[in-house]
Amino acid sequence: MFAYFVRRLLYVLPVAIGVSIICFLLVHIAPGDPLTAIMPVDATAEEQAAMRSAYGLDKPLPVQYAIWIGKAATGDLGKSIATGRPVANEVFAAVKNSLLLAFAASIIAFPIGLFLGFVAGYFRDTIFDRIVTGFAITGVSVPNYWLGIVLVIIFSVNLSWLPSMGAGPGGSGEWAWDYAHIRHLILPAVTLAVVPIGIVARTVRALVGDIFSMDFVQALYAKGMRHSDVLKHVIRNAAPTALSVMGLQLGYLLGGSILIETVFNWPGSGFLLSNAIFQRDLPLLQGTILVLALFFVFMNLIVDVAQAAIDPRIKRS
Amino acid sequence: MTQTPLVEFENLKVRFKGERTVHAINGLNLSLQPGEMLGLLGESGSGKSVTLKTLLRLLPPKRSELEGSVRVNGTDIMTLSGNALASYRGGDVSMVFQEPALALDPVYTIGDQIAETVMRHKGIGKTAAMDVALDMLTRVRIPSPERRLKNYPHELSGGMRQRAMIALALSCRPKLLLADEPTTALDATVQIQILLLLRELQKEFGMGVIFVTHDIGVAVEVSDKIAIMYAGNLVETGTTRDVIRNPQHPYTKGLLAANLHGVVKGERLDAIPGSPPALEEPPHCCSFAPRCAFAEDRCRSDLPPVTDLGGGHSVSCVLAASTTTA
């Protein structure tokens, strides 16, 4: 098991390097000169060139990449062009908020998704199955930023139950575990949870339905197992796949919540990313994408290792 | 001999409802004495597997309609439910499936799967149940049985998996073992080993066995008695010797002729012409008549009578009836 873990860890290295190159290139290939955003319109060619060399933008791309990745390895992601603050600090604070939101959404989504999926798979082709499937498809299909706006209209504007913006009272950046802060978490977390509920429910439904139609289930009954014993076997069989779907969903929640974070003004990585894009803040953009991508790689690693730990069919040696 | 038969089917009828109705079993009468090994023969769709599943009450209750009675050791199993049914399954009667790779749970070890059955039926602890599992694996002569306890099904070869499946089925010492084409999924060389093993264990444990196969050679090899099914009913039954030496039903004769012994290359094989009937209607005449070279008008108008030829040999055909009465 330990050897498997080490081997998987070694595989991560080339993936991480590849990811960093793609992050870097994407940002540089994208149209738009970062300097136009911060330079005055009437800046002279000399002033522009000076600024360009100050940020190292006049060097060839491979050199720029080498400098950037060398610094990144030591935790220095450069300074934001827009604010002048270190990118690492900004990204760290934002990722912390995003993680909070992603975990909150997962805590809502995974139990509900697992439960609905299991029951729908168990009662396949019944009215309950159809309701769950319908709900799951709707959840996956409805644009979640639109759903977020609708929830804001209902719960913030009409009912005034919950705040619609920010991560705490008075727009303070610091998170705290009290009701005043948790209130801010509810709407974005619920909105964000809808898609993973649908995806987890659909996957688990198909999974459980398939497992119940497998021969070994009949063989379990044939050897005198009770219904509850059979359910235990089915759950154990479904667990590895369900786990991997949930792990990947957590990764998506972290990186894929740009729109939700924008709708709710949640100071997370998605929010930071969209600001960085609009301000053409190159170092910030690069740094945020890199951290998110590496987190995704890391999530995949965790899922693989966890799956190998609970599924004997995955070769560990 | 007024011993209670181990298994007794009395006019069993099984229908499957659905988009179309299928009359899978049509009035089956069959009995088996304790310690007997019965080979149940027939082609696909003749109702062999349905018969076994009926015995374990494994047919989907919502889609199947059953009539007639099935008694095991004198108990009417149609009335079993709940805990009584659960302890009957695997305790009194157990089953070896066709595909051990599919019939074993892929994420539980062999030892756990045997032990959970033993724990369930014998009410003993995990350690004692594991000892039983090890003993059973030794009895089915799996190489290095201690290691196999901790193996998962995918880590074993096909032959070993089937041995493990047999160990599992026999772990609670059932009085009746059902084997549903247990060698079909195996290599030819492994097939014969498994057959001999089953035969040996059957003698050792003194249990009754119903062995389903479509391979008449396999049936002859292992069974005391043979029952031949066609379109959901028995056409001929008797001791293996009687049926093979003196087949009465044209279908049995056809099956015996349809083998590869003495075949000249380039010549067509002696196959039975036609294909089995659709079972959407219950039979009102001999189901085999459309394929039978000896069919007469009365075969197409009435159900064939069952003729007892003595010594437990009976056949359901007008031809046999006329030779005995004449």
XYZ file of C-alpha atoms in Angstrom:
643
model
C 0.000 0.000 0.000
C 2.812 2.399 0.942
C 4.721 1.475 -2.222
C 1.585 2.177 -4.244
C 1.260 5.575 -2.585
C 4.865 6.484 -3.355
C 4.489 5.353 -6.957
C 1.319 7.421 -7.405
C 3.132 10.372 -5.852
C 5.933 10.036 -8.414
C 3.374 10.031 -11.239
C 2.071 13.338 -9.925
C 5.367 15.108 -10.596
C 5.302 15.112 -14.435
C 1.585 15.903 -14.348
C 2.209 18.894 -12.107
C 4.990 20.174 -14.386
C 2.775 19.765 -17.432
C -0.041 21.569 -15.692
C 2.220 24.458 -14.754
C 3.421 24.814 -18.365
C -0.157 24.851 -19.628
C -1.184 27.423 -17.004
C 1.695 29.621 -18.010
C 1.143 29.301 -21.756
C -2.629 29.779 -21.596
C -2.224 33.072 -19.842
C 0.455 34.266 -22.246
C -1.241 33.094 -25.409
C -4.534 34.716 -24.417
C -5.145 37.965 -26.320
C -4.762 41.286 -24.570
C -1.645 43.044 -23.341
C -1.451 43.135 -19.555
C 0.269 46.507 -19.724
C -2.673 48.297 -21.347
C -4.674 47.755 -18.187
C -2.237 49.516 -15.886
C -0.428 52.010 -18.126
C -1.922 55.424 -18.741
C -3.276 55.755 -22.266
C -0.698 58.386 -23.141
C 2.354 56.479 -21.916
C 5.339 56.718 -24.229
C 6.951 53.759 -25.911
C 9.974 54.075 -23.550
C 7.775 54.049 -20.478
C 5.971 50.961 -21.783
C 9.264 49.208 -22.466
C 10.529 50.064 -18.993
C 7.394 48.635 -17.424
C 7.645 45.568 -19.626
C 11.167 44.814 -18.496
C 10.271 45.556 -14.873
C 7.793 42.672 -14.973
C 10.152 40.562 -17.066
C 7.702 40.501 -19.947
C 10.402 41.366 -22.514
C 12.235 38.086 -22.084
C 11.568 34.987 -24.254
C 8.688 32.772 -23.006
C 10.840 29.816 -21.884
C 12.988 32.140 -19.794
C 9.924 33.777 -18.314
C 8.534 30.344 -17.463
C 11.799 29.223 -15.857
C 11.961 32.340 -13.698
C 8.275 32.038 -12.724
C 8.339 28.343 -11.885
C 11.650 28.690 -10.013
C 10.148 31.335 -7.781
C 6.846 29.475 -7.504
C 8.707 26.448 -6.138
C 9.852 28.611 -3.220
C 6.313 29.895 -2.640
C 6.806 33.224 -4.395
C 4.185 33.720 -7.089
C 5.161 37.314 -7.802
C 3.253 40.500 -7.118
C -0.176 41.376 -8.372
C -0.033 44.035 -11.074
C -3.334 45.525 -9.928
C -2.783 45.688 -6.169
C 0.958 45.245 -5.790
C 0.390 42.677 -3.031
C 2.099 39.257 -3.132
C 0.051 36.858 -5.265
C 0.713 33.953 -2.869
C -1.064 35.740 -0.010
C -4.045 36.687 -2.140
C -4.386 33.192 -3.581
C -3.975 31.548 -0.201
C -6.711 33.672 1.400
C -9.033 33.124 -1.563
C -8.440 29.366 -1.772
C -9.176 29.111 1.938
C -12.564 30.748 1.366
C -13.242 28.590 -1.674
C -12.361 25.454 0.238
C -14.773 26.488 2.941
C -17.533 26.957 0.381
C -16.648 23.734 -1.440
C -16.673 21.686 1.773
C -19.936 23.251 2.892
C -21.498 22.419 -0.474
C -20.093 18.865 -0.273
C -21.503 18.321 3.186
C -24.906 19.254 1.808
C -24.555 17.510 -1.548
C -22.909 14.160 -0.835
C -25.265 12.703 1.773
C -28.319 13.847 -0.189
C -26.891 12.644 -3.507
C -25.838 9.280 -2.060
C -29.178 8.741 -0.373
C -31.300 9.723 -3.369
C -29.124 7.726 -5.754
C -29.165 4.627 -3.591
C -32.902 4.676 -3.059
C -33.561 5.377 -6.747
C -31.267 2.525 -7.761
C -32.889 0.228 -5.227
C -36.430 1.100 -6.323
C -35.467 1.225 -9.980
C -38.253 1.991 -12.466
C -40.663 3.015 -9.752
C -42.245 6.427 -9.323
C -39.586 7.353 -6.750
C -36.829 6.533 -9.228
C -38.459 8.778 -11.817
C -38.796 11.652 -9.379
C -35.151 11.399 -8.340
C -33.949 11.083 -11.931
C -36.055 14.071 -12.947
C -34.736 16.100 -10.045
C -31.147 15.068 -10.794
C -31.375 15.991 -14.468
C -32.969 19.322 -13.600
C -30.269 19.990 -11.010
C -27.479 19.267 -13.452
C -29.099 21.213 -16.294
C -30.218 24.393 -14.546
C -27.497 27.054 -14.806
C -26.436 27.422 -11.182
C -25.677 31.145 -11.385
C -29.303 31.624 -12.447
C -30.448 29.435 -9.555
C -28.249 31.530 -7.256
C -29.953 34.722 -8.421
C -33.388 33.145 -7.967
C -32.488 32.060 -4.427
C -31.242 35.558 -3.672
C -34.527 37.021 -4.914
C -36.537 34.612 -2.763
C -34.538 34.389 0.461
C -32.723 37.715 0.550
C -34.938 40.167 -1.303
C -38.454 38.863 -0.639
C -38.101 37.028 2.659
C -35.021 38.855 4.028
C -33.923 35.676 5.781
C -30.379 35.416 4.544
C -27.687 37.800 3.309
C -26.978 37.759 -0.389
C -23.374 38.908 -0.519
C -19.946 38.427 0.952
C -18.444 36.034 3.448
C -19.333 37.862 6.639
C -20.993 40.892 8.127
C -19.654 44.240 6.925
C -17.689 42.595 4.155
C -14.870 41.648 6.523
C -12.445 39.242 4.944
C -11.855 37.163 8.054
C -13.947 34.031 8.468
C -15.255 33.003 11.882
C -17.375 30.086 13.002
C -20.331 32.018 14.294
C -23.890 32.394 13.116
C -23.236 35.825 11.598
C -20.693 34.263 9.231
C -22.406 30.929 8.668
C -25.538 32.774 7.514
C -23.486 34.103 4.615
C -22.400 30.610 3.701
C -25.876 29.083 3.384
C -27.120 30.458 0.065
C -23.908 30.011 -1.963
C -23.329 26.557 -0.488
C -26.854 25.399 -1.278
C -26.631 26.796 -4.795
C -23.288 25.162 -5.353
C -24.559 21.836 -3.980
C -27.300 21.389 -6.573
C -25.094 20.153 -9.432
C -23.095 17.642 -7.368
C -26.332 16.342 -5.826
C -27.554 15.583 -9.333
C -24.290 14.061 -10.507
C -23.759 11.919 -7.403
C -27.409 10.795 -7.381
C -27.328 9.784 -11.044
C -24.015 7.960 -10.755
C -25.010 6.096 -7.611
C -28.417 5.228 -9.042
C -26.864 3.625 -12.122
C -24.216 1.943 -9.986
C -26.623 0.463 -7.450
C -29.044 -0.584 -10.165
C -26.243 -2.414 -11.980
C -24.949 -4.082 -8.845
C -28.414 -5.316 -7.884
C -28.767 -6.968 -11.283
C -25.429 -8.783 -10.912
C -25.338 -12.543 -10.397
C -23.638 -12.412 -7.047
C -26.647 -10.688 -5.494
C -28.792 -13.670 -6.403
C -26.030 -15.947 -5.147
C -26.094 -14.109 -1.819
C -29.810 -14.763 -1.470
C -29.217 -18.348 -2.572
C -26.832 -18.917 0.323
C -29.373 -17.638 2.805
C -28.265 -14.043 3.325
C -30.863 -11.662 4.696
C -31.851 -8.526 2.909
C -29.715 -6.361 5.206
C -26.631 -8.519 4.515
C -27.196 -8.129 0.794
C -27.496 -4.347 1.150
C -24.158 -4.328 2.962
C -22.554 -6.182 0.066
C -24.087 -3.819 -2.481
C -22.883 -0.733 -0.610
C -19.393 -2.153 -0.305
C -19.373 -2.794 -4.057
C -20.632 0.678 -4.883
C -18.272 2.492 -2.512
C -15.115 2.794 -4.659
C -16.874 4.348 -7.638
C -19.071 6.575 -5.480
C -15.977 7.759 -3.646
C -14.118 8.675 -6.820
C -17.093 10.611 -8.166
C -17.337 12.559 -4.931
C -13.605 13.292 -4.871
C -13.674 14.683 -8.386
C -16.802 16.698 -7.607
C -14.979 18.298 -4.695
C -12.221 19.298 -7.104
C -14.757 20.787 -9.513
C -16.498 22.629 -6.693
C -13.267 24.346 -5.762
C -12.335 25.465 -9.251
C -15.700 25.578 -10.901
C -17.463 27.981 -8.608
C -16.376 31.147 -10.438
C -19.918 32.108 -11.375
C -21.380 31.326 -7.970
C -18.643 33.253 -6.213
C -19.287 36.161 -8.550
C -23.051 36.071 -7.975
C -22.626 36.007 -4.192
C -19.478 38.182 -4.059
C -17.801 35.346 -2.199
C -14.100 36.256 -1.785
C -12.846 32.930 -3.069
C -10.520 31.730 -5.804
C -13.190 31.947 -8.489
C -13.933 35.520 -7.566
C -10.222 36.298 -7.542
C -9.835 34.591 -10.905
C -12.593 36.556 -12.580
C -11.132 39.808 -11.205
C -7.692 38.815 -12.426
C -9.083 38.095 -15.890
C -10.920 41.401 -16.168
C -7.918 43.363 -14.920
C -5.473 41.336 -17.042
C -3.501 40.793 -13.858
C -1.059 38.275 -15.284
C 0.845 37.142 -12.178
C -2.367 36.830 -10.179
C -4.087 34.891 -12.948
C -1.155 32.515 -13.378
C -0.788 31.973 -9.686
C -4.476 31.289 -9.079
C -4.799 28.860 -11.985
C -1.640 27.062 -10.904
C -2.815 26.626 -7.324
C -6.279 25.440 -8.427
C -4.822 23.038 -10.991
C -2.381 21.610 -8.476
C -5.213 21.175 -6.007
C -7.122 19.226 -8.647
C -4.103 17.010 -9.274
C -3.812 16.511 -5.533
C -7.519 15.600 -5.257
C -7.056 13.005 -7.989
C -4.134 11.545 -6.082
C -6.199 11.301 -2.890
C -9.082 9.677 -4.765
C -6.785 7.139 -6.439
C -5.129 6.179 -3.199
C -8.403 5.991 -1.294
C -9.934 3.890 -4.050
C -7.016 1.495 -4.030
C -7.374 1.222 -0.271
C -10.985 0.069 -0.428
C -11.218 -1.723 -3.775
C -9.251 -4.978 -3.865
C -9.584 -5.179 -7.641
C -7.168 -2.270 -8.104
C -3.683 -3.656 -8.166
C -1.663 -2.223 -5.335
C 1.677 -3.857 -6.047
C -39.293 -48.331 -0.144
C -41.464 -45.672 1.423
C -38.633 -43.300 2.266
C -39.579 -39.606 2.033
C -38.142 -38.324 -1.207
C -35.564 -35.561 -0.799
C -37.209 -33.533 -3.532
C -40.656 -33.956 -4.964
C -42.089 -31.797 -7.725
C -45.769 -32.296 -8.236
C -47.354 -30.835 -11.329
C -45.187 -27.708 -11.111
C -46.114 -24.892 -13.470
C -44.130 -21.678 -13.781
C -45.284 -18.738 -15.864
C -43.468 -15.467 -16.368
C -45.606 -12.441 -16.950
C -44.318 -9.376 -18.664
C -44.637 -7.911 -22.114
C -45.345 -11.451 -23.186
C -46.160 -14.439 -21.065
C -43.739 -17.325 -21.051
C -44.846 -20.760 -19.887
C -41.468 -21.889 -18.645
C -42.464 -25.048 -16.758
C -45.603 -26.966 -17.701
C -46.612 -29.628 -15.209
C -43.298 -31.015 -14.012
C -43.366 -34.224 -11.957
C -40.023 -35.341 -10.629
C -38.635 -36.817 -7.450
C -35.198 -37.430 -6.064
C -34.143 -39.725 -3.212
C -31.557 -38.648 -0.626
C -28.009 -39.223 -1.818
C -28.959 -39.458 -5.473
C -27.282 -37.507 -8.223
C -29.661 -36.442 -10.927
C -28.526 -35.048 -14.243
C -31.071 -32.602 -15.606
C -30.550 -32.328 -19.329
C -31.997 -30.125 -21.968
C -31.233 -27.371 -24.420
C -31.391 -23.647 -23.664
C -34.847 -22.510 -22.668
C -36.076 -25.979 -21.746
C -36.615 -24.910 -18.139
C -33.618 -26.487 -16.397
C -32.411 -23.361 -14.669
C -35.955 -22.255 -13.858
C -36.457 -25.578 -12.095
C -33.388 -24.965 -9.938
C -34.346 -21.395 -9.181
C -37.828 -22.538 -8.191
C -36.224 -24.921 -5.723
C -34.407 -22.009 -4.080
C -37.364 -19.660 -4.504
C -35.124 -17.296 -6.449
C -37.619 -16.405 -9.175
C -38.726 -12.757 -9.120
C -41.954 -12.941 -7.089
C -43.697 -10.142 -8.945
C -43.185 -11.519 -12.406
C -43.607 -15.220 -11.883
C -46.695 -17.309 -11.202
C -46.237 -20.718 -9.682
C -48.645 -23.624 -9.456
C -48.284 -27.120 -8.086
C -46.145 -28.126 -5.172
C -42.461 -28.580 -4.451
C -41.527 -30.490 -1.322
C -38.029 -30.788 0.041
C -37.670 -33.351 2.823
C -41.419 -33.310 3.161
C -41.642 -29.516 3.619
C -43.651 -27.525 1.130
C -41.134 -24.841 0.215
C -43.719 -22.623 -1.453
C -44.964 -21.636 1.996
C -41.550 -20.626 3.362
C -40.861 -16.976 4.018
C -38.688 -14.666 6.079
C -36.197 -16.375 8.375
C -37.414 -19.863 7.531
C -36.710 -19.197 3.860
C -33.306 -17.688 4.630
C -32.224 -20.674 6.711
C -33.589 -23.076 4.094
C -31.516 -21.377 1.419
C -27.890 -22.272 1.905
C -28.701 -24.428 4.924
C -30.826 -27.246 3.487
C -30.281 -26.539 -0.170
C -27.443 -24.643 -1.780
C -26.356 -23.868 -5.272
C -23.221 -23.825 -7.372
C -23.559 -21.280 -10.133
C -22.494 -21.468 -13.727
C -20.086 -18.536 -13.592
C -18.120 -18.472 -10.344
C -16.508 -15.229 -11.489
C -19.903 -13.531 -11.396
C -21.486 -15.410 -8.518
C -18.823 -14.464 -5.969
C -18.790 -10.952 -4.565
C -15.720 -9.298 -6.115
C -14.835 -7.120 -3.125
C -14.997 -9.722 -0.358
C -12.310 -12.336 0.261
C -13.106 -15.997 -0.336
C -12.695 -16.676 3.377
C -15.125 -13.918 4.345
C -17.716 -15.115 1.865
C -17.623 -18.682 3.153
C -17.435 -17.567 6.782
C -20.427 -15.239 6.559
C -22.553 -18.114 5.266
C -21.400 -20.406 8.062
C -21.936 -17.693 10.684
C -25.421 -17.076 9.372
C -26.527 -20.699 9.416
C -24.579 -22.178 12.305
C -24.607 -19.143 14.564
C -20.911 -19.428 15.361
C -18.248 -16.729 15.696
C -15.953 -15.405 13.003
C -12.876 -17.376 14.088
C -14.720 -20.681 14.167
C -16.374 -19.867 10.839
C -12.966 -19.152 9.303
C -11.797 -22.565 10.508
C -14.773 -24.127 8.740
C -13.903 -22.139 5.613
C -10.321 -23.389 5.713
C -11.519 -26.964 6.221
C -13.897 -26.653 3.257
C -11.208 -25.191 1.004
C -8.970 -28.103 1.962
C -11.734 -30.579 1.161
C -12.239 -29.156 -2.330
C -8.470 -29.506 -2.724
C -7.610 -25.959 -3.555
C -3.827 -25.543 -3.578
C -2.524 -23.631 -0.507
C -5.943 -23.127 1.116
C -4.669 -20.819 3.905
C -3.635 -18.286 1.328
C -6.921 -18.591 -0.597
C -8.864 -17.513 2.460
C -7.415 -14.042 2.064
C -7.640 -13.990 -1.725
C -10.267 -12.087 -3.652
C -12.152 -13.909 -6.419
C -10.237 -12.120 -9.189
C -6.975 -13.443 -7.797
C -7.972 -17.063 -8.465
C -8.096 -19.035 -11.699
C -11.442 -20.190 -13.103
C -11.050 -23.709 -11.770
C -10.036 -22.497 -8.319
C -12.969 -20.086 -8.232
C -15.363 -22.925 -8.960
C -13.732 -25.008 -6.222
C -14.180 -22.078 -3.852
C -17.809 -21.795 -4.954
C -18.320 -25.500 -4.206
C -16.637 -25.075 -0.813
C -19.019 -22.202 -0.119
C -22.071 -24.188 -1.200
C -21.110 -27.196 0.921
C -19.946 -25.258 3.977
C -23.265 -25.731 5.805
C -23.622 -29.378 4.811
C -26.775 -29.052 2.719
C -28.891 -32.119 2.035
C -29.340 -31.023 -1.531
C -26.875 -29.356 -3.840
C -28.000 -27.667 -7.022
C -25.361 -27.301 -9.696
C -26.298 -25.037 -12.593
C -23.959 -25.966 -15.444
C -21.008 -25.739 -13.058
C -18.432 -26.641 -15.677
C -19.659 -24.693 -18.700
C -17.437 -21.690 -18.014
C -14.323 -23.785 -17.484
C -11.567 -25.243 -19.662
C -12.123 -28.822 -20.807
C -9.335 -30.193 -18.610
C -10.637 -28.376 -15.555
C -14.204 -29.492 -16.298
C -13.506 -33.136 -15.657
C -11.638 -32.345 -12.424
C -14.597 -30.386 -11.114
C -17.025 -33.136 -12.138
C -15.014 -35.793 -10.349
C -14.700 -33.549 -7.304
C -18.466 -33.029 -7.185
C -19.081 -36.748 -7.522
C -16.619 -37.485 -4.730
C -17.974 -34.860 -2.355
C -21.503 -36.033 -3.061
C -20.569 -39.537 -1.902
C -18.589 -38.214 1.055
C -21.377 -35.944 2.297
C -24.190 -38.250 1.201
C -26.179 -35.407 -0.268
C -28.595 -35.302 -3.159
C -27.426 -33.395 -6.204
C -29.341 -31.958 -9.119
C -26.884 -31.290 -11.845
C -28.062 -29.185 -14.731
C -26.225 -29.467 -18.021
C -26.801 -29.411 -21.729
C -23.897 -31.753 -22.274
C -25.158 -35.327 -22.340
C -21.608 -36.627 -21.966
C -21.231 -34.757 -18.677
C -24.593 -36.039 -17.443
C -23.654 -39.636 -18.223
C -20.337 -39.205 -16.478
C -21.659 -38.155 -13.100
C -25.342 -38.961 -12.643
C -27.230 -41.882 -11.137
C -30.387 -40.709 -12.810
C -31.069 -38.603 -15.845
C -34.066 -36.427 -16.527
C -34.450 -34.899 -19.955
C -36.410 -31.701 -20.302
C -37.969 -30.213 -23.372
C -40.071 -27.049 -23.564
C -40.720 -26.929 -19.843
C -41.525 -30.544 -19.256
C -39.869 -33.896 -18.746
C -39.771 -36.100 -21.812
C -37.868 -38.983 -20.325
C -36.429 -39.915 -16.974
C -34.753 -42.970 -15.572
C -31.476 -44.360 -14.359
C -28.542 -43.202 -16.438
C -28.046 -46.758 -17.652
C -31.645 -47.220 -18.811
C -31.850 -43.887 -20.548
C -28.567 -44.289 -22.393
C -28.959 -47.947 -23.334
C -32.622 -47.882 -24.081
C -33.767 -44.374 -24.972
C -37.469 -44.300 -25.758
C -38.294 -40.717 -26.617
C -37.335 -39.524 -30.112
C -35.834 -36.388 -28.516
C -33.564 -38.462 -26.267
C -32.536 -40.532 -29.260
C -31.796 -37.347 -31.154
C -29.656 -35.982 -28.327
C -27.714 -39.221 -28.118
C -27.172 -39.243 -31.869
C -26.036 -35.625 -31.923
C -22.519 -36.269 -30.716
C -19.210 -36.359 -32.494
C -18.370 -40.056 -32.119
C -17.860 -41.884 -35.389
C -18.361 -38.816 -37.481
C -16.798 -38.784 -40.929
C -15.190 -35.509 -41.922
C -17.232 -33.595 -44.455
C -20.503 -35.299 -43.539
C -23.281 -33.346 -41.924
C -23.775 -34.002 -38.241
C -26.918 -35.707 -37.027
C -28.669 -32.726 -35.531
C -32.304 -32.566 -34.483
C -34.023 -30.454 -37.146
C -35.919 -27.313 -36.181
C -35.759 -25.303 -32.986
C -37.596 -25.412 -29.656
C -41.081 -23.908 -29.613
C -41.939 -20.471 -28.302
C -43.543 -20.902 -24.912
C -46.150 -18.160 -25.133
C -49.003 -20.675 -24.953
C -49.223 -23.619 -22.597
C -48.774 -26.825 -24.592
C -51.970 -28.598 -25.684
C -50.171 -31.382 -27.532
C -46.683 -32.888 -27.666
C -44.255 -29.943 -27.791
C -41.745 -31.995 -29.716
C -44.169 -33.085 -32.449
C -43.177 -30.359 -34.989
C -39.567 -31.625 -34.908
C -40.301 -35.306 -34.544
C -39.758 -37.704 -37.444
C -42.291 -40.133 -35.973
C -45.052 -37.659 -35.196
C -48.594 -38.861 -35.793
C -51.898 -37.028 -35.845
C -52.641 -37.764 -32.183
C -49.271 -36.204 -31.226
C -50.580 -32.914 -32.617
C -53.961 -33.118 -30.957
C -53.373 -34.434 -27.415
C -50.760 -34.250 -24.704
C -48.647 -37.405 -24.764
C -49.310 -39.924 -21.958
C -46.579 -40.696 -19.439
C -45.624 -44.346 -19.685
C -43.870 -46.116 -16.830
C -41.409 -48.614 -18.214
C -40.460 -49.967 -14.780
C -37.381 -49.330 -12.647
C -38.141 -45.624 -12.502
C -37.807 -45.296 -16.261
C -40.680 -43.287 -17.646
C -41.237 -41.521 -20.907
C -43.792 -39.101 -22.188
C -44.467 -40.237 -25.741
C -47.285 -42.033 -27.585
C -44.808 -44.373 -29.273
C -43.645 -45.815 -25.981
C -47.240 -46.066 -24.804
C -48.267 -48.098 -27.860
C -45.302 -50.519 -27.646
C -46.015 -51.347 -24.000
C -49.768 -51.736 -24.431
C -49.493 -53.715 -27.647
